[in-house]
PDB file of C-alpha atoms in Angstrom:
ATOM      1  CA  GLY N   1      77.589  19.053  56.691  1.00  0.00           C
ATOM      2  CA  GLU N   2      75.684  20.879  58.743  1.00  0.00           C
ATOM      3  CA  ASN N   3      73.614  19.731  61.714  1.00  0.00           C
ATOM      4  CA  VAL N   4      70.864  22.017  63.508  1.00  0.00           C
ATOM      5  CA  GLU N   5      69.563  20.928  67.155  1.00  0.00           C
ATOM      6  CA  GLN N   6      66.533  23.167  68.147  1.00  0.00           C
ATOM      7  CA  HIS N   7      64.533  22.903  71.677  1.00  0.00           C
ATOM      8  CA  PRO N   8      61.959  22.612  73.279  1.00  0.00           C
ATOM      9  CA  SER N   9      60.261  20.486  71.130  1.00  0.00           C
ATOM     10  CA  THR N  10      56.799  21.858  72.318  1.00  0.00           C
ATOM     11  CA  LEU N  11      56.214  24.965  74.474  1.00  0.00           C
ATOM     12  CA  SER N  12      52.546  26.055  76.157  1.00  0.00           C
ATOM     13  CA  VAL N  13      52.537  29.198  77.291  1.00  0.00           C
ATOM     14  CA  GLN N  14      49.910  31.387  78.862  1.00  0.00           C
ATOM     15  CA  GLU N  15      48.710  34.426  76.479  1.00  0.00           C
ATOM     16  CA  GLY N  16      50.919  37.149  77.730  1.00  0.00           C
ATOM     17  CA  ASP N  17      54.100  35.423  78.884  1.00  0.00           C
ATOM     18  CA  SER N  18      57.031  35.582  76.696  1.00  0.00           C
ATOM     19  CA  ALA N  19      58.270  32.224  75.175  1.00  0.00           C
ATOM     20  CA  VAL N  20      62.097  31.350  74.124  1.00  0.00           C
ATOM     21  CA  ILE N  21      63.158  28.826  71.000  1.00  0.00           C
ATOM     22  CA  LYS N  22      66.921  28.067  71.314  1.00  0.00           C
ATOM     23  CA  CYS N  23      69.263  25.968  68.758  1.00  0.00           C
ATOM     24  CA  THR N  24      72.120  25.110  67.894  1.00  0.00           C
ATOM     25  CA  TYR N  25      74.483  24.113  64.983  1.00  0.00           C
ATOM     26  CA  SER N  26      77.724  22.943  64.102  1.00  0.00           C
ATOM     27  CA  ASP N  27      79.177  24.431  61.179  1.00  0.00           C
ATOM     28  CA  SER N  28      81.169  27.427  62.829  1.00  0.00           C
ATOM     29  CA  ALA N  29      81.474  29.389  58.843  1.00  0.00           C
ATOM     30  CA  SER N  30      77.551  29.376  58.526  1.00  0.00           C
ATOM     31  CA  ASN N  31      76.543  33.084  58.584  1.00  0.00           C
ATOM     32  CA  TYR N  32      72.490  33.716  57.923  1.00  0.00           C
ATOM     33  CA  PHE N  33      69.674  32.776  60.335  1.00  0.00           C
ATOM     34  CA  PRO N  34      66.361  32.815  59.893  1.00  0.00           C
ATOM     35  CA  TRP N  35      63.384  32.034  62.065  1.00  0.00           C
ATOM     36  CA  TYR N  36      60.505  30.915  60.291  1.00  0.00           C
ATOM     37  CA  LYS N  37      56.930  30.169  61.378  1.00  0.00           C
ATOM     38  CA  GLN N  38      54.392  27.768  59.783  1.00  0.00           C
ATOM     39  CA  GLU N  39      50.560  27.721  60.457  1.00  0.00           C
ATOM     40  CA  LEU N  40      48.448  24.278  60.095  1.00  0.00           C
ATOM     41  CA  GLY N  41      48.124  23.053  56.140  1.00  0.00           C
ATOM     42  CA  LYS N  42      50.575  26.451  54.815  1.00  0.00           C
ATOM     43  CA  GLY N  43      54.094  27.036  54.134  1.00  0.00           C
ATOM     44  CA  PRO N  44      56.779  28.367  56.471  1.00  0.00           C
ATOM     45  CA  GLN N  45      56.899  32.149  56.564  1.00  0.00           C
ATOM     46  CA  LEU N  46      59.860  33.983  57.256  1.00  0.00           C
ATOM     47  CA  ILE N  47      59.273  36.122  60.730  1.00  0.00           C
ATOM     48  CA  ILE N  48      62.859  37.226  61.183  1.00  0.00           C
ATOM     49  CA  ASP N  49      66.467  36.479  60.452  1.00  0.00           C
ATOM     50  CA  ILE N  50      69.508  37.393  61.821  1.00  0.00           C
ATOM     51  CA  ARG N  51      73.467  37.404  60.221  1.00  0.00           C
ATOM     52  CA  SER N  52      76.398  36.961  61.768  1.00  0.00           C
ATOM     53  CA  ASN N  53      77.958  39.984  62.366  1.00  0.00           C
ATOM     54  CA  VAL N  54      75.196  41.299  64.376  1.00  0.00           C
ATOM     55  CA  GLY N  55      74.108  39.985  68.258  1.00  0.00           C
ATOM     56  CA  GLU N  56      70.483  40.790  68.361  1.00  0.00           C
ATOM     57  CA  LYS N  57      67.612  41.827  66.182  1.00  0.00           C
ATOM     58  CA  LYS N  58      64.388  43.045  67.050  1.00  0.00           C
ATOM     59  CA  ASP N  59      60.840  43.540  65.431  1.00  0.00           C
ATOM     60  CA  GLN N  60      58.486  44.617  67.669  1.00  0.00           C
ATOM     61  CA  ARG N  61      57.792  41.448  69.963  1.00  0.00           C
ATOM     62  CA  ILE N  62      60.050  39.406  68.018  1.00  0.00           C
ATOM     63  CA  ALA N  63      63.869  39.006  69.235  1.00  0.00           C
ATOM     64  CA  VAL N  64      66.500  36.921  67.767  1.00  0.00           C
ATOM     65  CA  THR N  65      70.215  36.364  69.488  1.00  0.00           C
ATOM     66  CA  LEU N  66      73.352  35.089  68.293  1.00  0.00           C
ATOM     67  CA  ASN N  67      76.327  33.952  69.685  1.00  0.00           C
ATOM     68  CA  LYS N  68      78.554  32.795  67.601  1.00  0.00           C
ATOM     69  CA  THR N  69      81.321  32.055  69.748  1.00  0.00           C
ATOM     70  CA  ALA N  70      79.071  28.806  71.126  1.00  0.00           C
ATOM     71  CA  LYS N  71      76.655  28.548  68.207  1.00  0.00           C
ATOM     72  CA  HIS N  72      73.707  29.137  68.969  1.00  0.00           C
ATOM     73  CA  PHE N  73      70.779  31.558  68.689  1.00  0.00           C
ATOM     74  CA  SER N  74      67.517  31.994  70.225  1.00  0.00           C
ATOM     75  CA  LEU N  75      64.378  33.713  69.407  1.00  0.00           C
ATOM     76  CA  HIS N  76      62.255  35.098  71.700  1.00  0.00           C
ATOM     77  CA  ILE N  77      59.026  36.078  71.398  1.00  0.00           C
ATOM     78  CA  THR N  78      57.178  38.757  74.498  1.00  0.00           C
ATOM     79  CA  GLU N  79      53.519  39.334  75.027  1.00  0.00           C
ATOM     80  CA  THR N  80      52.667  35.810  73.169  1.00  0.00           C
ATOM     81  CA  GLN N  81      49.207  36.213  71.980  1.00  0.00           C
ATOM     82  CA  PRO N  82      46.871  33.459  71.213  1.00  0.00           C
ATOM     83  CA  GLU N  83      47.470  33.798  67.226  1.00  0.00           C
ATOM     84  CA  ASP N  84      51.827  32.834  67.670  1.00  0.00           C
ATOM     85  CA  SER N  85      50.327  29.516  68.401  1.00  0.00           C
ATOM     86  CA  ALA N  86      52.336  27.550  65.669  1.00  0.00           C
ATOM     87  CA  VAL N  87      55.354  25.792  64.377  1.00  0.00           C
ATOM     88  CA  TYR N  88      58.443  27.714  64.357  1.00  0.00           C
ATOM     89  CA  PHE N  89      61.443  26.492  62.673  1.00  0.00           C
ATOM     90  CA  CYS N  90      65.269  27.425  62.980  1.00  0.00           C
ATOM     91  CA  ALA N  91      67.827  27.111  60.202  1.00  0.00           C
ATOM     92  CA  VAL N  92      71.114  27.946  59.165  1.00  0.00           C
ATOM     93  CA  THR N  93      73.448  28.489  56.041  1.00  0.00           C
ATOM     94  CA  MET N  94      75.863  29.411  54.673  1.00  0.00           C
ATOM     95  CA  ASN N  95      76.837  32.611  52.432  1.00  0.00           C
ATOM     96  CA  SER N  96      78.348  30.198  49.542  1.00  0.00           C
ATOM     97  CA  GLY N  97      76.586  32.210  46.677  1.00  0.00           C
ATOM     98  CA  TYR N  98      73.744  30.541  47.133  1.00  0.00           C
ATOM     99  CA  SER N  99      71.873  29.622  50.456  1.00  0.00           C
ATOM    100  CA  THR N 100      70.543  26.185  50.806  1.00  0.00           C
ATOM    101  CA  LEU N 101      68.862  26.359  54.088  1.00  0.00           C
ATOM    102  CA  THR N 102      69.119  23.716  57.110  1.00  0.00           C
ATOM    103  CA  PHE N 103      66.491  23.341  59.321  1.00  0.00           C
ATOM    104  CA  GLY N 104      65.476  22.587  63.352  1.00  0.00           C
ATOM    105  CA  LYS N 105      62.617  19.966  63.330  1.00  0.00           C
ATOM    106  CA  GLY N 106      60.768  22.835  65.129  1.00  0.00           C
ATOM    107  CA  THR N 107      58.966  23.736  68.107  1.00  0.00           C
ATOM    108  CA  MET N 108      54.771  23.782  68.570  1.00  0.00           C
ATOM    109  CA  LEU N 109      54.494  26.547  69.675  1.00  0.00           C
ATOM    110  CA  LEU N 110      51.052  26.699  72.116  1.00  0.00           C
ATOM    111  CA  VAL N 111      49.750  29.632  73.528  1.00  0.00           C
ATOM    112  CA  SER N 112      46.542  29.499  75.707  1.00  0.00           C
ATOM    113  CA  PRO N 113      44.320  32.580  76.423  1.00  0.00           C
TER     114      PRO N 113
ATOM    115  CA  ASN P   1      53.278  41.295  44.289  1.00  0.00           C
ATOM    116  CA  ALA P   2      52.237  37.353  44.292  1.00  0.00           C
ATOM    117  CA  GLY P   3      54.003  35.193  46.237  1.00  0.00           C
ATOM    118  CA  VAL P   4      55.238  31.587  45.452  1.00  0.00           C
ATOM    119  CA  MET P   5      52.684  29.536  44.077  1.00  0.00           C
ATOM    120  CA  GLN P   6      52.447  25.902  43.651  1.00  0.00           C
ATOM    121  CA  ASN P   7      50.426  23.430  42.332  1.00  0.00           C
ATOM    122  CA  PRO P   8      48.900  21.556  43.084  1.00  0.00           C
ATOM    123  CA  ARG P   9      47.807  21.602  46.671  1.00  0.00           C
ATOM    124  CA  HIS P  10      47.013  18.373  47.287  1.00  0.00           C
ATOM    125  CA  LEU P  11      48.024  15.123  44.620  1.00  0.00           C
ATOM    126  CA  VAL P  12      46.968  12.134  45.261  1.00  0.00           C
ATOM    127  CA  ARG P  13      48.394   8.979  43.890  1.00  0.00           C
ATOM    128  CA  ARG P  14      48.537   5.409  43.813  1.00  0.00           C
ATOM    129  CA  ARG P  15      51.793   3.184  43.732  1.00  0.00           C
ATOM    130  CA  GLY P  16      53.653   3.410  41.099  1.00  0.00           C
ATOM    131  CA  GLN P  17      52.340   5.810  39.230  1.00  0.00           C
ATOM    132  CA  GLU P  18      53.735   9.312  38.245  1.00  0.00           C
ATOM    133  CA  ALA P  19      53.718  12.709  40.722  1.00  0.00           C
ATOM    134  CA  ARG P  20      54.087  16.144  39.050  1.00  0.00           C
ATOM    135  CA  LEU P  21      54.533  19.352  41.014  1.00  0.00           C
ATOM    136  CA  ARG P  22      55.148  22.855  40.128  1.00  0.00           C
ATOM    137  CA  CYS P  23      56.585  25.696  41.617  1.00  0.00           C
ATOM    138  CA  SER P  24      56.391  29.288  40.129  1.00  0.00           C
ATOM    139  CA  PRO P  25      58.596  31.954  42.027  1.00  0.00           C
ATOM    140  CA  MET P  26      57.513  35.584  42.709  1.00  0.00           C
ATOM    141  CA  LYS P  27      58.472  37.396  40.148  1.00  0.00           C
ATOM    142  CA  GLY P  28      62.130  38.421  39.757  1.00  0.00           C
ATOM    143  CA  HIS P  29      63.167  35.490  41.231  1.00  0.00           C
ATOM    144  CA  SER P  30      65.553  33.600  39.762  1.00  0.00           C
ATOM    145  CA  HIS P  31      66.722  30.505  42.708  1.00  0.00           C
ATOM    146  CA  VAL P  32      64.363  27.998  43.071  1.00  0.00           C
ATOM    147  CA  TYR P  33      64.902  25.548  46.294  1.00  0.00           C
ATOM    148  CA  TRP P  34      62.773  22.300  46.874  1.00  0.00           C
ATOM    149  CA  TYR P  35      62.315  20.838  50.266  1.00  0.00           C
ATOM    150  CA  ARG P  36      60.551  17.803  51.507  1.00  0.00           C
ATOM    151  CA  GLN P  37      58.921  17.584  55.201  1.00  0.00           C
ATOM    152  CA  LEU P  38      57.654  14.490  56.485  1.00  0.00           C
ATOM    153  CA  PRO P  39      54.822  14.509  59.247  1.00  0.00           C
ATOM    154  CA  GLU P  40      56.535  16.174  62.477  1.00  0.00           C
ATOM    155  CA  GLU P  41      60.105  16.723  60.692  1.00  0.00           C
ATOM    156  CA  GLY P  42      61.799  19.737  59.955  1.00  0.00           C
ATOM    157  CA  LEU P  43      62.420  20.875  55.998  1.00  0.00           C
ATOM    158  CA  LYS P  44      64.843  19.031  54.503  1.00  0.00           C
ATOM    159  CA  PHE P  45      66.740  20.298  51.167  1.00  0.00           C
ATOM    160  CA  MET P  46      66.299  18.413  48.014  1.00  0.00           C
ATOM    161  CA  VAL P  47      67.784  20.563  44.834  1.00  0.00           C
ATOM    162  CA  TYR P  48      68.017  24.239  43.513  1.00  0.00           C
ATOM    163  CA  LEU P  49      67.874  25.567  40.670  1.00  0.00           C
ATOM    164  CA  GLN P  50      68.202  28.421  38.418  1.00  0.00           C
ATOM    165  CA  LYS P  51      66.673  28.933  35.202  1.00  0.00           C
ATOM    166  CA  GLU P  52      67.914  26.005  32.692  1.00  0.00           C
ATOM    167  CA  ASN P  53      70.466  24.627  35.424  1.00  0.00           C
ATOM    168  CA  ILE P  54      70.374  22.484  38.520  1.00  0.00           C
ATOM    169  CA  ILE P  55      73.080  23.894  40.602  1.00  0.00           C
ATOM    170  CA  ASP P  56      72.677  21.351  43.582  1.00  0.00           C
ATOM    171  CA  GLU P  57      70.792  18.175  43.725  1.00  0.00           C
ATOM    172  CA  SER P  58      73.145  16.656  46.536  1.00  0.00           C
ATOM    173  CA  GLY P  59      69.431  16.449  48.308  1.00  0.00           C
ATOM    174  CA  MET P  60      68.078  14.902  45.802  1.00  0.00           C
ATOM    175  CA  PRO P  61      67.566  10.503  46.258  1.00  0.00           C
ATOM    176  CA  LYS P  62      69.243   8.901  43.433  1.00  0.00           C
ATOM    177  CA  GLU P  63      66.282   7.220  41.213  1.00  0.00           C
ATOM    178  CA  ARG P  64      62.755   8.240  40.368  1.00  0.00           C
ATOM    179  CA  PHE P  65      63.364  12.294  41.314  1.00  0.00           C
ATOM    180  CA  SER P  66      64.321  14.606  38.806  1.00  0.00           C
ATOM    181  CA  ALA P  67      63.976  18.178  38.732  1.00  0.00           C
ATOM    182  CA  GLU P  68      63.637  20.675  36.306  1.00  0.00           C
ATOM    183  CA  PHE P  69      63.255  24.571  35.801  1.00  0.00           C
ATOM    184  CA  PRO P  70      62.627  25.646  32.157  1.00  0.00           C
ATOM    185  CA  LYS P  71      63.376  29.219  30.650  1.00  0.00           C
ATOM    186  CA  GLU P  72      59.789  29.593  30.337  1.00  0.00           C
ATOM    187  CA  GLY P  73      57.246  27.980  32.815  1.00  0.00           C
ATOM    188  CA  PRO P  74      57.502  26.657  36.339  1.00  0.00           C
ATOM    189  CA  SER P  75      59.442  25.034  37.965  1.00  0.00           C
ATOM    190  CA  ILE P  76      58.686  21.083  38.145  1.00  0.00           C
ATOM    191  CA  LEU P  77      59.278  18.301  40.549  1.00  0.00           C
ATOM    192  CA  ARG P  78      59.077  14.999  38.944  1.00  0.00           C
ATOM    193  CA  ILE P  79      58.441  11.805  40.795  1.00  0.00           C
ATOM    194  CA  GLN P  80      58.355   8.695  39.375  1.00  0.00           C
ATOM    195  CA  GLN P  81      56.829   5.018  40.148  1.00  0.00           C
ATOM    196  CA  VAL P  82      56.005   6.045  43.900  1.00  0.00           C
ATOM    197  CA  VAL P  83      56.166   4.549  46.690  1.00  0.00           C
ATOM    198  CA  ARG P  84      54.473   4.908  49.931  1.00  0.00           C
ATOM    199  CA  GLY P  85      57.383   6.680  51.932  1.00  0.00           C
ATOM    200  CA  ASP P  86      57.441   9.951  49.231  1.00  0.00           C
ATOM    201  CA  SER P  87      53.971  10.963  50.987  1.00  0.00           C
ATOM    202  CA  ALA P  88      55.076  13.932  52.704  1.00  0.00           C
ATOM    203  CA  ALA P  89      54.502  17.743  52.151  1.00  0.00           C
ATOM    204  CA  TYR P  90      56.681  19.404  49.427  1.00  0.00           C
ATOM    205  CA  PHE P  91      57.849  23.035  49.379  1.00  0.00           C
ATOM    206  CA  CYS P  92      59.812  25.430  46.974  1.00  0.00           C
ATOM    207  CA  ALA P  93      61.338  28.475  47.943  1.00  0.00           C
ATOM    208  CA  SER P  94      62.552  31.141  45.529  1.00  0.00           C
ATOM    209  CA  SER P  95      64.683  34.517  46.392  1.00  0.00           C
ATOM    210  CA  LEU P  96      67.405  36.950  44.813  1.00  0.00           C
ATOM    211  CA  GLY P  97      69.963  36.829  47.554  1.00  0.00           C
ATOM    212  CA  ASN P  98      69.829  34.709  51.279  1.00  0.00           C
ATOM    213  CA  GLU P  99      66.234  35.236  51.845  1.00  0.00           C
ATOM    214  CA  GLN P 100      63.956  31.935  50.884  1.00  0.00           C
ATOM    215  CA  PHE P 101      59.707  32.900  50.341  1.00  0.00           C
ATOM    216  CA  PHE P 102      57.987  29.672  50.677  1.00  0.00           C
ATOM    217  CA  GLY P 103      55.090  28.768  48.891  1.00  0.00           C
ATOM    218  CA  PRO P 104      51.798  27.096  50.280  1.00  0.00           C
ATOM    219  CA  GLY P 105      53.482  23.610  49.541  1.00  0.00           C
ATOM    220  CA  THR P 106      51.779  20.217  47.653  1.00  0.00           C
ATOM    221  CA  ARG P 107      50.810  17.545  49.866  1.00  0.00           C
ATOM    222  CA  LEU P 108      51.175  14.206  48.441  1.00  0.00           C
ATOM    223  CA  THR P 109      49.795  11.005  49.742  1.00  0.00           C
ATOM    224  CA  VAL P 110      50.379   7.776  47.903  1.00  0.00           C
ATOM    225  CA  LEU P 111      47.730   5.121  48.478  1.00  0.00           C
TER     226      LEU P 111
END
């Protein structure tokens, strides 16, 4: 089955700095890569996603890059703010008619004012 | 448009009791997924259902766990004879296609 590795497990930055979280996956057939943000006591919230026919996608301060050859993708957050503090999960799926997600173990991001 | 709804938000059971977790998908969504999250872990897939059908239950424990998504009403995840190891957050998600939208979860504590 699919295996997703996520690094780092924790990340502390100062407000205004950039943060980068990386994930690698094992199944080359995977073609949909979402990122979720989970705040304490809440469910995961989809923040950005990318499909395998695209190398980069940007939405304001958030961007995701995908390298299908190397089987890794990254989340980039610029100009971080304290409200960005949360646990971030990457996930992977194959478009096989439905989309069971395989998640990484998460990165706890702490943005200090 | 209301999001995915789950209830109860918190559930406490003693060992050997039954736990029933409910999930109402987003309006118009016919695909429901259940995931389990252990402390400081990522989410693990359990089961995928469409109305009246279990499509993929490869992540469900073989015993004590069952799920349904009836024609009318919410999807139900049922855990019989709970044990302490069942303590976790259980999330459901609904979708039309690839994008999955998660509910707030049910936090199950087994005493």
